[in-house]
Coordinates of C-alpha atoms in Angstrom, one line a residue:
X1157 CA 279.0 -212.7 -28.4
X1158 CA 276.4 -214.7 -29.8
X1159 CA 274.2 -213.4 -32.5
X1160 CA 271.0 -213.9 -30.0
X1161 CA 272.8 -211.6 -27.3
X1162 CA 273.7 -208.9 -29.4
X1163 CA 269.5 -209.1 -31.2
X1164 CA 268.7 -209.0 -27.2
X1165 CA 271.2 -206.1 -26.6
X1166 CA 269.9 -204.2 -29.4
X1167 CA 266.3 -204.5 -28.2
X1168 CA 267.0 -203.4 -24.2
X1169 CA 269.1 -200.6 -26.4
X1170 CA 265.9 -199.6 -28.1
X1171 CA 263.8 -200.1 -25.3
X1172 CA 265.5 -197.4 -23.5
X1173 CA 266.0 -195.2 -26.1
X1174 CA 262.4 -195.3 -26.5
X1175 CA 261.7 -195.0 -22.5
X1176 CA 263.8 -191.6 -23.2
X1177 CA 262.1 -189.8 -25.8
X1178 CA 258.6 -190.8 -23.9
X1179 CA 259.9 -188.9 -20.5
X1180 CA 261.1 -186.3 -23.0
X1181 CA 257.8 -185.5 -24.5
X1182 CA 255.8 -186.0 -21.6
X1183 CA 258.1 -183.3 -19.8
X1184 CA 258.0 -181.0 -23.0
X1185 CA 254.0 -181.1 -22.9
X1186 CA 254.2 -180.6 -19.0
X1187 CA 256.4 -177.4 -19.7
X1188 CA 254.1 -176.2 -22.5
X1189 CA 250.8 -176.6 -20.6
X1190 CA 252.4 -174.7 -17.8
X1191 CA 253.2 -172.2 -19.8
X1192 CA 250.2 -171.9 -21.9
X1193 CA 248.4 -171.7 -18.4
X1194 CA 250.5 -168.9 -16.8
X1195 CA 250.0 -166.8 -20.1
X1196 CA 246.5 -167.5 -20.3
X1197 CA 247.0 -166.3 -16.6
X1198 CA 248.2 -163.3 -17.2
X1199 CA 246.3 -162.3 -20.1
X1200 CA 243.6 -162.5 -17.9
X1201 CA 245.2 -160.6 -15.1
X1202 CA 245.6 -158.0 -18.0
X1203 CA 242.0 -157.7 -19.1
X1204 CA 240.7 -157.3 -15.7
X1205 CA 243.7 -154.6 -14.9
X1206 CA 242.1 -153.2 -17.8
X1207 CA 238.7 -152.7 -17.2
X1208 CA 239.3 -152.4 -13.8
X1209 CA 241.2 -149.2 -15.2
X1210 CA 238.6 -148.1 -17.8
X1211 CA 236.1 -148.9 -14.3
X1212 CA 238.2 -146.3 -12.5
X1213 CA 238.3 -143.7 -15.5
X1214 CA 234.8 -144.1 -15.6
X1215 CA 233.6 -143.4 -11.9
X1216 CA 236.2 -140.4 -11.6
X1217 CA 234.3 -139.2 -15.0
X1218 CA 231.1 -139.5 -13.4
X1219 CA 231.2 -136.6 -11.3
X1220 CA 231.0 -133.0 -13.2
X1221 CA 234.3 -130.8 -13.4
X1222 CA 234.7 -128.6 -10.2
X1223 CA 234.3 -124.8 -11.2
X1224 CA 234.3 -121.9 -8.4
X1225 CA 235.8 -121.1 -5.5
X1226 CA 233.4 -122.3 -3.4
X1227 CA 233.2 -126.0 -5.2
X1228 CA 236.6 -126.3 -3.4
X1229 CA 237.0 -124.2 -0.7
X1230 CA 234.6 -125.4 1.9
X1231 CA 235.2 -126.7 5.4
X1232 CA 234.2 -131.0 5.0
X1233 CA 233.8 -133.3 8.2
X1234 CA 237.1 -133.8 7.6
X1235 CA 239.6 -130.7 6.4
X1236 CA 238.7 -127.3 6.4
X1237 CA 239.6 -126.0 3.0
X1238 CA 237.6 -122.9 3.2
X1239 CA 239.0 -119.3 2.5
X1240 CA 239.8 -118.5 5.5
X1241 CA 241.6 -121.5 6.2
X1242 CA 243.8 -121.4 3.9
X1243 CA 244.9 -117.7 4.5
X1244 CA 245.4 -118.6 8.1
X1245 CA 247.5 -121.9 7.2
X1246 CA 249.6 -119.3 5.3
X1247 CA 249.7 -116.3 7.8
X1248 CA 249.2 -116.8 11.6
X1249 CA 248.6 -113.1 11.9
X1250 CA 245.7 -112.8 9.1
X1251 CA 243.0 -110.5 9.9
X1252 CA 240.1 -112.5 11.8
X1253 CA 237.4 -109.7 10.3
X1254 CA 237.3 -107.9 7.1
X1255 CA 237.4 -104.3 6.4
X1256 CA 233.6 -104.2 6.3
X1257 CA 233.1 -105.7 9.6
X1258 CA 233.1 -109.5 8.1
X1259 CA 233.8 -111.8 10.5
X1260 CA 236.5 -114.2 9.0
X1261 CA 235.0 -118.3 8.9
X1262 CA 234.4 -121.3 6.9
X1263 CA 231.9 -118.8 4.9
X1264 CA 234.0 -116.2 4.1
X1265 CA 234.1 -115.7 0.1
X1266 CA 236.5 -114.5 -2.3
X1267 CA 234.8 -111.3 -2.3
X1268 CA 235.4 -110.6 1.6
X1269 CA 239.2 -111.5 0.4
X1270 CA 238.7 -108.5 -2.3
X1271 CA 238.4 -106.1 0.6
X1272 CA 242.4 -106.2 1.5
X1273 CA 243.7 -108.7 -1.5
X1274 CA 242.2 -106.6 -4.9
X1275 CA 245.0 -105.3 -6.6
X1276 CA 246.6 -102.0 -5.4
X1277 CA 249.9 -100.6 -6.8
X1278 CA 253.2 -101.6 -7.0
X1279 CA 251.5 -105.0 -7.2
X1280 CA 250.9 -104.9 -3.7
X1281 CA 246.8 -105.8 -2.9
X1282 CA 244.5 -103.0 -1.7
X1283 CA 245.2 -103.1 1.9
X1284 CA 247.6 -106.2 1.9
X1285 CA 251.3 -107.0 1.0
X1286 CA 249.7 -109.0 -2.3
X1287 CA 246.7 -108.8 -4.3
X1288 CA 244.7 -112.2 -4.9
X1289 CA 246.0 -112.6 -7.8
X1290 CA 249.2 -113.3 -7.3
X1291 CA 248.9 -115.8 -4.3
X1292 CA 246.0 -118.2 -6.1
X1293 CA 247.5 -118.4 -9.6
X1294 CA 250.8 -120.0 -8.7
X1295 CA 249.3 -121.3 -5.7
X1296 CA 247.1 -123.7 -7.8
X1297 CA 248.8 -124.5 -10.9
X1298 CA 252.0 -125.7 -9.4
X1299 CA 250.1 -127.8 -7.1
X1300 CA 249.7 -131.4 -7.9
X1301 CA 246.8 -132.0 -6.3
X1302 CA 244.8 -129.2 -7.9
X1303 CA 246.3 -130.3 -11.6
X1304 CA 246.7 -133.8 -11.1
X1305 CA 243.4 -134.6 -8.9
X1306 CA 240.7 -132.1 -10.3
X1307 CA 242.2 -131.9 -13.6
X1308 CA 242.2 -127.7 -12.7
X1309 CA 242.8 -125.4 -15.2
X1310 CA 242.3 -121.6 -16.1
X1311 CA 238.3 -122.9 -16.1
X1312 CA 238.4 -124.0 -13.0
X1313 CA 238.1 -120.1 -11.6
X1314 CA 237.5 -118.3 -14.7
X1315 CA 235.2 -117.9 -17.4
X1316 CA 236.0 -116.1 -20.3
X1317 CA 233.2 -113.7 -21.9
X1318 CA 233.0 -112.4 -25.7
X1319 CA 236.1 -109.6 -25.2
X1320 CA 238.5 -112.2 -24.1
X1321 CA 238.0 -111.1 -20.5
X1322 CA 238.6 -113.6 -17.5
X1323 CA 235.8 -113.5 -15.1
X1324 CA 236.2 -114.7 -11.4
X1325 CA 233.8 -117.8 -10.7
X1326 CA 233.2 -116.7 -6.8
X1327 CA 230.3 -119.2 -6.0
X1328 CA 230.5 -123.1 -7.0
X1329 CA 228.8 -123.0 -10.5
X1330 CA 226.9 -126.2 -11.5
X1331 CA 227.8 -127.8 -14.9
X1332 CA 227.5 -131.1 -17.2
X1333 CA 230.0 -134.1 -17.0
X1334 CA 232.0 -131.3 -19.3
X1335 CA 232.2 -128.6 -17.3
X1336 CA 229.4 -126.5 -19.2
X1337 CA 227.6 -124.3 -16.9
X1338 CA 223.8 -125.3 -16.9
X1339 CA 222.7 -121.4 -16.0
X1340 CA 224.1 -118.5 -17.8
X1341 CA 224.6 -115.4 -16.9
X1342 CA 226.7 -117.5 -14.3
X1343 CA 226.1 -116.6 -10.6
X1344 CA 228.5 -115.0 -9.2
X1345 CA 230.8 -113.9 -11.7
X1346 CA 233.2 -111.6 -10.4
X1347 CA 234.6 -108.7 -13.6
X1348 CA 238.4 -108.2 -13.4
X1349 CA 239.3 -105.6 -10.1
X1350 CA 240.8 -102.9 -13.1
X1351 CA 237.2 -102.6 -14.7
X1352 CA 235.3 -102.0 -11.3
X1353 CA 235.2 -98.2 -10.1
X1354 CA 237.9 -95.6 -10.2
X1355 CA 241.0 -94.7 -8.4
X1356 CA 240.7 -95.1 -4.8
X1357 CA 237.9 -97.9 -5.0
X1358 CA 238.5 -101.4 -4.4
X1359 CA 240.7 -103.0 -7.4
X1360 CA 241.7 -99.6 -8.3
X1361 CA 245.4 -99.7 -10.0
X1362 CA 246.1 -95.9 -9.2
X1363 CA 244.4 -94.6 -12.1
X1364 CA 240.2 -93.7 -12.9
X1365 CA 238.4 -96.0 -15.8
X1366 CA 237.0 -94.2 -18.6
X1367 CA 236.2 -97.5 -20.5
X1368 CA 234.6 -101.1 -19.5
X1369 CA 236.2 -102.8 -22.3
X1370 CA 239.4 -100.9 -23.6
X1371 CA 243.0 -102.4 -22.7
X1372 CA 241.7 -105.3 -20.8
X1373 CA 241.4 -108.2 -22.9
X1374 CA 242.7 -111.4 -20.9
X1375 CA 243.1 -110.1 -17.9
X1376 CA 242.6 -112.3 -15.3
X1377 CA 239.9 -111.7 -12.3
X1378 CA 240.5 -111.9 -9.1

């Protein structure tokens, strides 16, 4: 071969060498723009996840923790969550009036449940198979909804006065985005059955109270 083909033959050689690495980058930058777009994509996708998140902690913040029965337990357009309700969801046989004469509806308050449900003995209520007590508390703190949706807690029903004592919260109490109740005494506060009356009386455990305050530190109402 003649020393003018093989200059020609190194030239196409370069030529396409050349042609090659061109493709090459052009390909590379294609790759890196697509994926400097899809993670500026998704860093965006993640911001607005975010404060659509921080959005949604916000709103559900808005609104004032729930604290009474009766911030719950009410009959809405759509469910009937009152008292009476729920007893009847529970037993198909529950009582339609109360002791006193009560007729048992959507307005029916935890003191009407008192009447049959205040502890008795043998942790059996008054004048029914259990006292309050022991249907609510499990009843709400293994729910989900109740823990998960409202956040519940012991404050939810109770408040606690200046001997340790848990009060029952019978009427919806209104309070600041923290649950602080803007009117004190708090209406409707309910004292523990075992410090109301003497034996015989509703609440009564069997036995008279002498005392208001001895032996019942954190004892739960209702």
């Amino acid at each position: 071969m003649s020393r003018n083909n093989w200059s020609t033959l190194i030239v196409i050689v370069l030529m396409l060498v050349l042609a090659v690495a061109v493709s090459a980058c052009a390909n590379t930058n294609n790759t890196n723009t697509k994926n400097d777009s899809e993670q500026k994509q998704a860093a965006e996708n993640e911001q607005a996840q975010k404060e659509g998140d921080e959005g949604a902690g916000e709103e559900q913040q808005s609104e004032p923790p729930r604290r009474g029965c009766a911030a719950c337990h009410v009959k809405t357009a759509d469910n009937d969550y009152s008292l009476t309700a729920e007893a009847k969801s529970r037993a198909e046989g529950h009582p339609t009036k109360a002791p006193d004469g009560t007729t048992m509806d959507e307005n029916t308050t935890v003191e009407t449940c008192l009447e049959c449900h205040a502890p008795g003995n043998n942790g059996r209520g008054k004048s029914a198979p259990l006292a309050l007590r022991t249907i609510v508390h499990p009843a709400h703190l293994y729910s989900e909804h109740f823990v998960a949706n409202y956040s519940g807690n012991c404050f939810t029903c109770h408040e606690v006065d200046n001997q340790g004592v848990f009060n029952l919260l019978s009427q919806k109490v209104e309070t600041n985005e923290k649950g602080v109740p803007k009117t004190v005494p708090i209406p409707g506060m309910i004292a523990p059955s075992e410090r109301i009356g003497t034996a015989g009386t509703p609440g009564s455990t069997g036995a008279p109270n002498t005392s208001n305050t001895a032996g019942t530190s954190g004892t739960s109402g209702g």
